[in-house]
XYZ file of C-alpha atoms in Angstrom:
129
model
C 91.582 101.128 94.134
C 88.087 100.315 92.814
C 85.828 103.309 91.903
C 83.197 103.844 89.562
C 84.364 107.189 88.725
C 87.342 107.548 86.898
C 87.721 111.131 87.438
C 88.050 110.008 91.227
C 90.403 107.380 90.679
C 92.322 110.040 88.929
C 92.153 112.656 91.881
C 92.850 109.877 94.541
C 96.033 108.569 92.516
C 97.774 111.829 92.553
C 96.673 112.446 96.380
C 98.263 108.902 97.249
C 101.231 109.609 94.982
C 101.740 112.752 96.681
C 102.412 110.441 100.024
C 104.749 108.320 98.099
C 102.115 105.508 97.766
C 101.503 103.497 94.622
C 97.992 102.897 93.441
C 96.642 100.929 90.906
C 93.258 102.206 89.524
C 90.230 99.825 88.496
C 86.597 100.329 87.503
C 85.532 97.105 87.073
C 85.363 94.897 89.781
C 86.666 91.899 87.914
C 89.875 93.451 86.762
C 90.473 94.223 90.654
C 89.753 90.747 91.902
C 91.965 89.093 89.015
C 94.638 91.515 89.917
C 94.219 90.667 94.180
C 94.820 86.762 92.770
C 98.037 87.140 90.866
C 99.566 90.253 92.991
C 100.226 91.308 96.411
C 98.832 94.324 97.891
C 98.959 96.493 100.734
C 95.429 97.826 101.149
C 92.453 97.649 98.563
C 90.170 100.715 98.754
C 86.591 100.230 97.592
C 84.469 103.388 96.662
C 81.258 103.041 95.509
C 78.720 105.917 95.948
C 75.540 104.728 97.267
C 76.008 100.696 96.280
C 76.715 99.423 99.747
C 75.585 95.803 99.243
C 78.011 95.634 95.808
C 80.923 97.374 98.131
C 80.620 94.921 100.611
C 80.245 91.643 98.071
C 83.741 92.697 96.231
C 85.482 93.277 99.859
C 84.130 89.539 100.657
C 85.779 88.335 97.671
C 88.796 89.913 97.822
C 89.026 88.982 101.400
C 88.637 85.172 100.067
C 91.313 85.972 97.487
C 93.794 87.229 99.615
C 92.808 87.437 103.608
C 95.882 89.343 104.672
C 94.908 92.501 102.700
C 93.236 95.223 104.749
C 90.036 96.339 102.810
C 88.941 99.992 103.110
C 85.206 100.502 101.915
C 84.178 104.162 101.299
C 80.273 104.724 101.164
C 79.405 108.169 99.877
C 76.233 109.170 101.475
C 74.403 112.036 99.784
C 72.378 114.827 100.952
C 70.966 117.071 98.738
C 72.906 115.276 95.527
C 76.406 116.827 96.731
C 79.272 115.418 95.289
C 82.490 115.425 97.765
C 84.756 112.877 98.551
C 87.325 112.385 101.513
C 90.147 114.117 100.250
C 93.527 114.884 100.601
C 94.970 113.946 104.040
C 92.087 112.547 105.429
C 92.284 109.765 102.758
C 96.099 109.364 103.547
C 95.166 109.413 107.387
C 92.339 106.829 107.253
C 94.775 104.302 104.973
C 97.638 104.858 107.617
C 94.893 104.575 110.686
C 93.344 101.381 109.590
C 95.323 99.470 107.363
C 98.876 100.618 108.400
C 98.824 100.760 111.996
C 96.096 98.178 112.236
C 94.784 99.443 115.671
C 91.835 96.988 115.848
C 91.384 93.112 114.731
C 87.972 93.071 113.618
C 86.404 92.298 110.416
C 84.311 95.417 109.585
C 85.593 98.222 112.430
C 83.189 101.232 113.080
C 82.251 104.005 110.926
C 84.946 106.953 110.312
C 83.583 110.193 109.455
C 85.588 112.270 107.721
C 84.563 115.516 109.328
C 81.660 117.165 110.554
C 78.896 118.152 107.596
C 76.154 120.696 107.175
C 72.813 119.365 106.309
C 73.542 120.218 102.640
C 76.766 118.443 101.966
C 77.692 114.660 101.834
C 79.614 112.458 103.908
C 81.760 109.520 103.521
C 81.553 105.975 106.012
C 85.012 104.561 105.849
C 85.375 101.205 106.953
C 88.502 98.871 107.108
C 88.064 94.765 106.808
């Protein structure tokens, strides 16, 4: 998982570990690309708040290195600077649904909204490539 926030990486690692999944945390895009070139992974998660173009660029590089590895891109869209993330069973279910079960063979799938939000909250758009 690539995230520019180390605390989010720690929290996500705890969540996924509770589902018995291993998570390798990365804050540097070059490091995750080097790791992908030398290791076989079940999926890659990219979580960059607000940097859609950068996240898509990294996803394209990951797909070039390992075409069979599903890539989940979690893009945070903020309203009134709320800082919440797709958490708990929602993260686990998104990964299972988009990368383990692989229901749709498409390069980029439609957005997945984690829940209904009030006007002052953030929501995540989850894509799996």
